[in-house]
Short mmCIF file of C-alpha atoms and ligand atoms in Angstrom, two decimals:
data_model
loop_
_atom_site.label_atom_id
_atom_site.label_comp_id
_atom_site.label_asym_id
_atom_site.label_seq_id
_atom_site.Cartn_x
_atom_site.Cartn_y
_atom_site.Cartn_z
CA MET A 10 -18.47 16.21 -5.18
CA ALA A 11 -15.05 13.45 -5.80
CA VAL A 12 -12.63 12.18 -4.10
CA LEU A 13 -8.77 12.76 -5.48
CA VAL A 14 -6.69 9.65 -5.74
CA THR A 15 -3.27 10.23 -5.93
CA GLY A 16 -0.76 7.28 -6.83
CA GLY A 17 -4.43 5.47 -7.78
CA ALA A 18 -2.93 3.39 -10.84
CA GLY A 19 -0.56 1.80 -8.24
CA TYR A 20 -1.35 -1.66 -6.78
CA ILE A 21 -3.27 -0.86 -3.97
CA GLY A 22 -4.81 2.45 -5.46
CA SER A 23 -5.93 0.87 -8.42
CA HIS A 24 -8.00 -1.61 -5.71
CA THR A 25 -9.36 1.12 -3.68
CA ILE A 26 -10.34 2.57 -6.81
CA VAL A 27 -12.40 -0.18 -7.26
CA GLU A 28 -14.27 -0.37 -3.88
CA LEU A 29 -14.75 3.58 -3.75
CA LEU A 30 -16.69 3.15 -7.45
CA GLU A 31 -18.39 0.37 -5.98
CA ALA A 32 -19.85 2.34 -2.99
CA SER A 33 -21.29 5.06 -5.87
CA ILE A 34 -18.05 7.48 -5.10
CA ASP A 35 -16.85 9.89 -7.29
CA VAL A 36 -13.21 9.39 -8.43
CA VAL A 37 -10.57 11.63 -9.23
CA VAL A 38 -7.23 10.31 -9.79
CA VAL A 39 -3.63 11.83 -10.34
CA ASP A 40 -0.71 9.29 -11.10
CA ASN A 41 2.50 9.79 -13.52
CA TYR A 42 2.88 6.49 -14.17
CA ILE A 43 6.43 6.07 -12.63
CA ASN A 44 5.40 2.81 -11.05
CA SER A 45 2.25 2.14 -12.84
CA LYS A 46 0.19 1.81 -16.18
CA PRO A 47 -2.89 3.46 -17.24
CA GLU A 48 -4.05 0.13 -18.31
CA ALA A 49 -4.70 -0.46 -14.29
CA LEU A 50 -7.42 2.54 -14.57
CA ASN A 51 -9.01 0.79 -17.43
CA ARG A 52 -9.10 -2.58 -15.97
CA VAL A 53 -11.02 -0.62 -12.93
CA GLN A 54 -13.52 0.34 -14.80
CA ALA A 55 -14.00 -2.57 -16.48
CA ILE A 56 -14.22 -4.47 -13.38
CA THR A 57 -17.26 -1.62 -11.42
CA GLY A 58 -18.83 -0.67 -15.21
CA LYS A 59 -18.14 2.78 -13.93
CA ASP A 60 -16.08 5.86 -15.48
CA LEU A 61 -13.73 8.01 -13.38
CA THR A 62 -11.31 10.59 -14.66
CA PHE A 63 -7.38 10.46 -14.49
CA TYR A 64 -4.72 12.69 -14.61
CA GLU A 65 -1.37 12.66 -15.94
CA VAL A 66 0.43 14.56 -13.48
CA ASP A 67 3.24 14.68 -11.43
CA ILE A 68 2.26 15.84 -7.66
CA LEU A 69 5.79 17.96 -7.66
CA ASP A 70 4.03 19.73 -10.52
CA GLU A 71 2.00 22.12 -8.48
CA LYS A 72 0.82 23.74 -11.28
CA SER A 73 -0.86 20.69 -12.95
CA MET A 74 -1.73 19.76 -9.19
CA GLU A 75 -3.67 23.23 -9.08
CA GLN A 76 -5.57 22.62 -12.08
CA VAL A 77 -7.00 19.56 -10.82
CA PHE A 78 -8.25 21.08 -7.74
CA GLU A 79 -9.63 24.11 -9.76
CA ASN A 80 -11.39 21.66 -12.30
CA HIS A 81 -13.14 19.38 -9.18
CA GLU A 82 -14.98 19.88 -6.07
CA ILE A 83 -12.64 17.43 -4.04
CA GLU A 84 -14.30 16.44 -0.56
CA ALA A 85 -11.71 14.22 0.35
CA VAL A 86 -8.09 13.02 -0.89
CA ILE A 87 -6.81 9.27 -0.38
CA HIS A 88 -2.39 10.14 -0.98
CA PHE A 89 -0.96 6.90 -2.15
CA ALA A 90 1.47 8.68 -4.33
CA GLY A 91 5.07 7.83 -3.35
CA LEU A 92 8.47 5.96 -3.91
CA LYS A 93 8.23 2.75 -2.70
CA ALA A 94 11.44 0.67 -2.72
CA VAL A 95 13.27 0.13 0.16
CA GLY A 96 16.62 -1.11 -1.20
CA GLU A 97 16.69 1.89 -3.67
CA SER A 98 15.55 4.62 -1.23
CA VAL A 99 19.29 3.62 0.15
CA ALA A 100 20.98 4.22 -3.17
CA LEU A 101 18.88 7.65 -3.82
CA PRO A 102 17.84 9.41 -0.92
CA LEU A 103 17.30 12.55 -1.97
CA SER A 104 14.82 11.45 -4.83
CA TYR A 105 13.12 9.73 -2.18
CA TYR A 106 12.58 12.36 0.08
CA HIS A 107 11.78 15.14 -2.97
CA ASN A 108 9.25 12.93 -3.93
CA ASN A 109 7.84 11.83 -1.66
CA ILE A 110 8.10 14.70 0.60
CA THR A 111 8.58 17.45 -0.88
CA GLY A 112 5.05 15.91 -3.58
CA SER A 113 3.13 15.60 -0.07
CA ILE A 114 3.85 18.93 0.88
CA ILE A 115 2.76 20.33 -2.14
CA LEU A 116 -0.71 18.49 -2.00
CA PHE A 117 -1.19 19.67 1.75
CA LYS A 118 -0.64 23.07 0.89
CA LEU A 119 -3.15 22.66 -2.14
CA MET A 120 -5.48 21.23 0.02
CA ASN A 121 -5.32 23.69 3.03
CA LYS A 122 -5.57 26.40 0.15
CA TYR A 123 -8.78 24.66 -1.62
CA ASN A 124 -10.34 23.69 2.12
CA VAL A 125 -9.87 20.33 1.63
CA LYS A 126 -9.31 19.33 4.76
CA ARG A 127 -10.27 15.40 4.63
CA LEU A 128 -6.94 12.83 4.33
CA VAL A 129 -6.19 9.48 4.30
CA PHE A 130 -3.00 8.24 3.91
CA SER A 131 -0.45 5.93 2.66
CA SER A 132 1.63 4.85 5.93
CA SER A 133 3.89 1.92 6.81
CA ALA A 134 4.38 -0.67 9.21
CA THR A 135 8.29 0.28 8.78
CA VAL A 136 7.65 3.05 10.99
CA TYR A 137 7.74 0.54 13.76
CA GLY A 138 11.47 0.09 13.12
CA LEU A 139 13.57 -2.95 14.08
CA SER A 140 13.20 -3.44 17.84
CA ASN A 141 9.12 -2.60 19.09
CA PRO A 142 7.64 -6.11 20.02
CA SER A 143 4.66 -7.53 17.71
CA PRO A 144 1.99 -6.94 17.91
CA LEU A 145 2.53 -3.94 17.03
CA THR A 146 0.21 -1.25 18.72
CA GLU A 147 -0.11 2.37 16.99
CA ASN A 148 1.31 4.14 19.97
CA LEU A 149 4.94 2.63 19.99
CA PRO A 150 7.67 4.98 19.73
CA LEU A 151 8.69 4.97 15.96
CA SER A 152 12.08 4.48 14.59
CA THR A 153 13.40 4.06 10.65
CA THR A 154 16.05 2.12 9.30
CA ASN A 155 16.22 3.48 5.63
CA PRO A 156 15.23 7.25 3.58
CA TYR A 157 11.70 5.34 2.79
CA GLY A 158 10.92 4.51 5.99
CA THR A 159 11.45 8.21 7.01
CA THR A 160 9.89 9.67 4.39
CA LYS A 161 6.80 7.94 5.63
CA TRP A 162 7.25 8.98 9.27
CA MET A 163 8.64 12.31 8.14
CA ILE A 164 5.03 12.80 6.43
CA GLU A 165 3.29 11.37 9.72
CA LYS A 166 5.40 14.54 11.47
CA ILE A 167 4.10 16.45 9.27
CA LEU A 168 0.39 15.74 9.52
CA GLN A 169 0.21 15.76 13.08
CA ASP A 170 1.78 19.78 13.03
CA ILE A 171 -0.82 20.40 10.35
CA TYR A 172 -3.23 19.10 12.72
CA HIS A 173 -2.38 20.68 15.87
CA ALA A 174 -2.14 24.20 14.11
CA ASP A 175 -5.56 24.08 12.41
CA SER A 176 -7.92 21.60 14.12
CA THR A 177 -10.47 21.63 11.46
CA TRP A 178 -8.51 18.31 9.72
CA GLN A 179 -9.70 14.79 9.32
CA ILE A 180 -6.77 12.66 8.76
CA VAL A 181 -6.37 9.48 9.23
CA LEU A 182 -2.86 7.65 8.97
CA LEU A 183 -2.96 3.84 7.53
CA ARG A 184 -0.53 1.71 8.48
CA TYR A 185 -0.29 -1.13 6.27
CA PHE A 186 1.68 -4.51 7.22
CA ASN A 187 2.09 -6.80 4.08
CA PRO A 188 -0.44 -6.10 1.39
CA ILE A 189 -0.33 -8.93 -0.77
CA GLY A 190 -3.34 -10.90 -3.33
CA ALA A 191 -5.26 -9.42 -6.04
CA HIS A 192 -8.67 -8.53 -7.22
CA GLU A 193 -10.52 -11.88 -7.69
CA SER A 194 -11.64 -10.79 -11.05
CA GLY A 195 -7.78 -11.30 -12.00
CA LEU A 196 -8.05 -8.39 -13.72
CA ILE A 197 -5.62 -6.47 -11.70
CA GLY A 198 -2.51 -7.17 -9.38
CA GLU A 199 0.56 -6.34 -8.23
CA ASP A 200 3.02 -5.49 -11.15
CA PRO A 201 6.63 -5.30 -10.07
CA ASN A 202 9.58 -4.09 -12.35
CA GLY A 203 12.32 -6.22 -12.79
CA ILE A 204 13.45 -8.51 -9.96
CA PRO A 205 10.65 -8.63 -6.85
CA ASN A 206 11.57 -7.52 -3.77
CA ASN A 207 9.00 -9.06 -1.81
CA LEU A 208 7.88 -12.21 -1.35
CA MET A 209 4.41 -12.68 -3.05
CA PRO A 210 5.44 -11.53 -5.99
CA TYR A 211 8.87 -13.44 -5.94
CA VAL A 212 6.69 -16.78 -5.32
CA THR A 213 4.04 -16.03 -8.47
CA GLN A 214 6.94 -15.25 -10.71
CA VAL A 215 9.11 -18.94 -9.59
CA GLY A 216 5.81 -20.66 -9.71
CA ILE A 217 5.33 -19.32 -13.47
CA GLY A 218 8.79 -20.28 -13.96
CA LYS A 219 10.03 -16.87 -14.78
CA ARG A 220 12.56 -17.63 -11.67
CA LYS A 221 14.08 -20.57 -11.12
CA GLN A 222 14.01 -21.42 -7.24
CA LEU A 223 12.80 -18.56 -4.29
CA GLY A 224 15.44 -17.74 -1.71
CA VAL A 225 14.43 -17.75 1.79
CA PHE A 226 16.01 -15.09 3.93
CA GLY A 227 17.25 -17.03 7.29
CA LYS A 228 15.99 -19.90 8.85
CA ASP A 229 17.49 -19.19 12.33
CA TYR A 230 15.06 -16.46 13.42
CA ASP A 231 13.39 -16.55 16.65
CA THR A 232 9.93 -17.74 15.30
CA PRO A 233 8.04 -21.25 15.40
CA ASP A 234 9.93 -22.57 12.16
CA GLY A 235 13.13 -20.53 11.95
CA THR A 236 11.85 -18.22 9.19
CA GLY A 237 10.54 -14.53 9.15
CA VAL A 238 6.97 -13.94 10.39
CA ARG A 239 4.54 -11.26 9.03
CA ASP A 240 0.95 -9.75 8.80
CA TYR A 241 0.13 -10.79 5.02
CA ILE A 242 -3.43 -9.00 4.41
CA HIS A 243 -5.11 -9.56 1.12
CA VAL A 244 -5.43 -5.88 -1.18
CA VAL A 245 -8.99 -6.06 -1.31
CA ASP A 246 -9.27 -6.07 2.41
CA LEU A 247 -6.73 -3.26 2.69
CA ALA A 248 -9.12 -1.38 -0.01
CA LYS A 249 -11.97 -1.63 1.90
CA GLY A 250 -10.16 -0.25 5.31
CA HIS A 251 -9.59 2.82 2.97
CA LEU A 252 -13.48 3.03 2.55
CA SER A 253 -13.68 2.44 5.82
CA ALA A 254 -11.30 5.10 7.26
CA LEU A 255 -12.95 7.49 4.66
CA THR A 256 -16.74 7.33 6.24
CA TYR A 257 -14.58 7.94 9.34
CA ILE A 258 -13.12 10.61 9.07
CA THR A 259 -16.07 12.71 7.19
CA LYS A 260 -17.50 12.56 10.88
CA HIS A 261 -14.61 13.17 13.25
CA LYS A 262 -11.75 15.36 13.54
CA GLY A 263 -8.23 15.05 14.57
CA ILE A 264 -5.10 12.55 13.29
CA GLU A 265 -5.16 9.19 13.89
CA ALA A 266 -2.82 6.42 12.98
CA ILE A 267 -4.36 3.19 12.76
CA ASN A 268 -2.73 -0.42 11.41
CA LEU A 269 -4.46 -2.55 8.78
CA GLY A 270 -3.29 -5.79 9.24
CA THR A 271 -4.82 -9.36 9.97
CA GLY A 272 -3.49 -9.43 13.46
CA ASN A 273 -2.08 -12.92 12.55
CA GLY A 274 1.72 -13.55 11.90
CA HIS A 275 2.49 -16.16 8.55
CA SER A 276 6.60 -17.88 8.42
CA VAL A 277 8.03 -17.69 4.75
CA LEU A 278 7.79 -21.45 4.60
CA GLU A 279 3.90 -21.41 5.70
CA VAL A 280 3.50 -18.73 3.12
CA ILE A 281 5.33 -21.25 0.34
CA LYS A 282 3.30 -24.30 1.95
CA THR A 283 -0.20 -22.36 1.19
CA PHE A 284 0.54 -21.98 -1.92
CA GLU A 285 1.51 -24.86 -2.94
CA LYS A 286 -1.44 -26.48 -1.71
CA ALA A 287 -4.06 -23.80 -2.66
CA ASN A 288 -2.68 -23.84 -6.54
CA ASN A 289 -1.41 -26.92 -7.32
CA VAL A 290 1.78 -25.46 -7.90
CA THR A 291 5.48 -26.08 -6.47
CA ILE A 292 7.92 -23.78 -5.27
CA PRO A 293 11.63 -24.89 -5.24
CA TYR A 294 13.42 -22.95 -2.83
CA THR A 295 16.91 -22.53 -1.21
CA PHE A 296 17.37 -21.41 1.92
CA GLU A 297 19.71 -18.21 2.16
CA LYS A 298 21.29 -15.56 4.63
CA ARG A 299 18.99 -13.32 6.45
CA ARG A 300 18.29 -10.29 4.22
CA PRO A 301 20.07 -7.25 6.04
CA GLY A 302 17.53 -4.31 7.99
CA ASP A 303 14.93 -7.50 8.14
CA ILE A 304 13.58 -8.39 11.46
CA GLY A 305 12.08 -11.94 12.44
CA THR A 306 8.79 -11.01 13.53
CA CYS A 307 6.36 -8.34 12.65
CA TYR A 308 2.20 -8.46 13.05
CA ALA A 309 -0.27 -6.21 13.66
CA ASP A 310 -2.22 -5.17 16.85
CA VAL A 311 -5.62 -4.43 15.09
CA SER A 312 -7.64 -3.54 17.91
CA LYS A 313 -7.87 0.32 16.82
CA ALA A 314 -9.07 -0.69 13.19
CA LYS A 315 -12.17 -2.53 14.81
CA LYS A 316 -12.74 -0.05 17.17
CA LEU A 317 -12.53 3.50 15.61
CA LEU A 318 -13.33 1.60 11.86
CA GLY A 319 -15.54 -1.13 12.25
CA TRP A 320 -13.29 -2.77 9.79
CA VAL A 321 -11.41 -6.01 10.09
CA ALA A 322 -9.82 -8.33 7.02
CA LYS A 323 -11.62 -11.30 6.02
CA ARG A 324 -9.72 -13.08 3.60
CA SER A 325 -7.36 -15.95 4.48
CA LEU A 326 -4.01 -16.55 3.25
CA GLU A 327 -4.96 -19.31 1.35
CA ASP A 328 -7.26 -16.61 -0.20
CA MET A 329 -4.29 -14.41 -1.06
CA CYS A 330 -2.54 -16.98 -2.35
CA ARG A 331 -4.86 -18.40 -4.50
CA ASP A 332 -6.01 -14.53 -6.05
CA ALA A 333 -2.16 -13.93 -6.14
CA TRP A 334 -2.05 -16.83 -8.52
CA ARG A 335 -5.34 -16.00 -10.91
CA TRP A 336 -3.62 -12.59 -11.63
CA GLN A 337 0.18 -13.69 -12.29
CA SER A 338 -1.31 -16.78 -14.53
CA MET A 339 -3.76 -14.85 -16.10
CA TYR A 340 -1.30 -12.10 -17.05
CA PRO A 341 2.18 -13.13 -16.87
CA GLU A 342 3.67 -9.88 -17.93
CA GLY A 343 1.46 -7.90 -16.05
CA TYR A 344 -0.36 -4.83 -17.81
CA VAL A 345 2.63 -4.59 -20.72
CA ASN A 346 1.10 -7.17 -23.46
CA ASP A 347 -2.03 -4.12 -23.36
P1 NAD B 19 2.30 1.15 -6.38
O1 NAD B 19 4.28 2.16 -7.04
O2 NAD B 19 2.05 0.34 -6.97
O3 NAD B 19 1.45 3.03 -6.30
C1 NAD B 19 2.33 4.09 -6.35
C2 NAD B 19 1.70 4.95 -7.60
O4 NAD B 19 1.87 6.09 -6.89
C3 NAD B 19 2.10 4.79 -8.19
O5 NAD B 19 1.16 4.00 -9.50
C4 NAD B 19 2.78 5.66 -9.13
O6 NAD B 19 3.29 5.98 -10.62
C5 NAD B 19 2.55 6.58 -8.28
N1 NAD B 19 3.66 7.85 -8.29
C6 NAD B 19 4.81 7.86 -7.44
N2 NAD B 19 5.30 8.92 -7.50
C7 NAD B 19 4.55 9.85 -7.75
C8 NAD B 19 4.43 11.00 -7.71
N3 NAD B 19 5.29 12.15 -7.99
N4 NAD B 19 3.59 11.59 -9.06
C9 NAD B 19 2.32 11.26 -8.83
N5 NAD B 19 2.16 10.03 -9.21
C10 NAD B 19 3.25 9.32 -8.65
O7 NAD B 19 2.70 1.53 -4.56
P2 NAD B 19 1.76 0.80 -3.95
O8 NAD B 19 1.80 -0.49 -3.10
O9 NAD B 19 0.50 0.75 -4.44
O10 NAD B 19 1.72 1.53 -2.51
C11 NAD B 19 0.86 2.60 -2.60
C12 NAD B 19 1.44 3.56 -0.93
O11 NAD B 19 1.13 2.67 0.13
C13 NAD B 19 2.78 4.04 -1.21
O12 NAD B 19 2.49 5.15 -0.30
C14 NAD B 19 3.62 3.25 -0.39
O13 NAD B 19 4.53 3.52 0.18
C15 NAD B 19 2.47 2.89 0.41
N6 NAD B 19 3.15 1.34 0.97
C16 NAD B 19 3.00 0.06 0.26
C17 NAD B 19 2.97 -0.94 0.80
C18 NAD B 19 3.43 -2.25 0.32
O14 NAD B 19 3.65 -3.47 0.34
N7 NAD B 19 2.47 -2.56 -1.22
C19 NAD B 19 3.22 -1.16 2.10
C20 NAD B 19 3.42 -0.07 2.87
C21 NAD B 19 3.32 1.45 2.68
N1 UFG B 20 11.72 -13.19 2.00
C1 UFG B 20 12.17 -13.89 1.49
N2 UFG B 20 12.68 -14.27 -0.04
C2 UFG B 20 11.94 -12.97 -0.97
C3 UFG B 20 11.64 -12.22 -0.25
C4 UFG B 20 11.40 -11.94 0.75
O1 UFG B 20 13.01 -14.84 2.20
O2 UFG B 20 12.50 -13.44 -1.83
C5 UFG B 20 11.52 -13.17 2.97
C6 UFG B 20 11.38 -11.60 4.28
O3 UFG B 20 12.73 -11.99 4.63
C7 UFG B 20 10.36 -11.37 5.30
C8 UFG B 20 9.05 -11.83 4.10
O4 UFG B 20 9.38 -12.57 3.17
O5 UFG B 20 11.07 -12.28 5.94
C9 UFG B 20 8.30 -10.75 3.33
O6 UFG B 20 9.47 -9.77 3.13
P1 UFG B 20 8.92 -9.22 2.11
O7 UFG B 20 9.99 -8.47 1.30
O8 UFG B 20 7.41 -9.21 1.43
O9 UFG B 20 8.06 -7.75 3.13
P2 UFG B 20 8.93 -6.63 4.22
O10 UFG B 20 7.99 -7.70 5.57
O11 UFG B 20 10.26 -7.61 4.03
O12 UFG B 20 8.41 -5.93 3.80
C10 UFG B 20 7.39 -5.13 3.73
C11 UFG B 20 7.70 -3.54 2.47
C12 UFG B 20 8.28 -2.50 2.95
C13 UFG B 20 7.66 -2.08 4.24
C14 UFG B 20 7.20 -3.26 5.04
C15 UFG B 20 6.80 -2.75 6.48
O13 UFG B 20 8.00 -4.24 1.56
O14 UFG B 20 8.02 -1.42 2.15
O15 UFG B 20 6.53 -4.34 4.24
O16 UFG B 20 6.44 -3.80 7.30
F1 UFG B 20 8.10 -1.22 5.05
#
């Protein structure tokens, strides 16, 4: 019996597989490496000293996907595969809808056919939209502001409908807040293409000298220091949350949306200061205009994760900054040099 991990070579997938292998769970990965490198999976094996099986397969390729279900006795699926760049999704909506939604439908059809009804799906706090107040609870009304977010919302809806048609499914929709950091070994981490969109990879690239300075988007939000507040969560804590979700679905039928965050908000300036102190590195920055589509404050109510999964995030913002920096310093070019 094995767990199928789609998109397992990516940032969150690779960290999750470390946790699965360390819990002696057999893992089969499919990834088309559109936003990752197979080297990440070699590193996962180096960290754990355990083997996994990986296929270079696009989830849109139904025949090849079916072969994976034929080759292995799959007991559950963790579905990370998807495109995730918000700005790109606005420019290329069809690519996002096709890849994320059609790809998911192909996967769910095969799961149905092979009687694999256990699923952990990567959703996002982006489904809470712009107007809900934090702390965000799972039962709030959902809305989205870009095609990427809409794919997450639609896949959640599709899964609700699948469950309503067949109540033997066991599904958890994990709504991630802001995953940052890296495995403490420094061997795996986030490896963005081109100019990073997100705060932490931008900060680490300024730290290493790849970029001159950070632009802080907005200083007039209704927050303690005027800069945006987010719920940053260490990627290793997030990865452990998947293991807890997997354990949960083996025992519970139904479909549950669950936030994965720390429940604490930190401002952009706090992140910069914590990073500088933890790593003894200076991060020059300038204040820029607000980024369109950003909200001032976004953090999770994490009581449902604690209650249902028995999971809480343990790592501090300082841990996140230190581990992100270790990965960036050890591999300034990410996985490309290998
Ligand atoms: P990532 O891009 O590092 O990982 C996604 C992986 O999926 C990549 O390895 C990519 O090559 C693969 N992939 C994409 N399309 C595929 C396809 N058609 N067939 C096979 N493989 C495919 O992203 P991540 O940060 O690890 O995110 C994982 C999941 O979590 C995504 O679904 C993302 O939308 C979601 N998520 C991420 C964040 C975040 O801030 N990182 C926040 C909320 C939700
Ligand atoms: N920020 C800057 N400068 C930068 C980048 C970001 O000041 O160069 C600020 C943003 O304005 C925001 C904070 O840092 O206040 C965090 O921004 P990120 O881009 O790192 O994260 P977001 O919260 O905007 O978005 C992330 C994911 C989305 C996901 C969303 C869900 O990138 O995919 O969380 O909450 F939809």
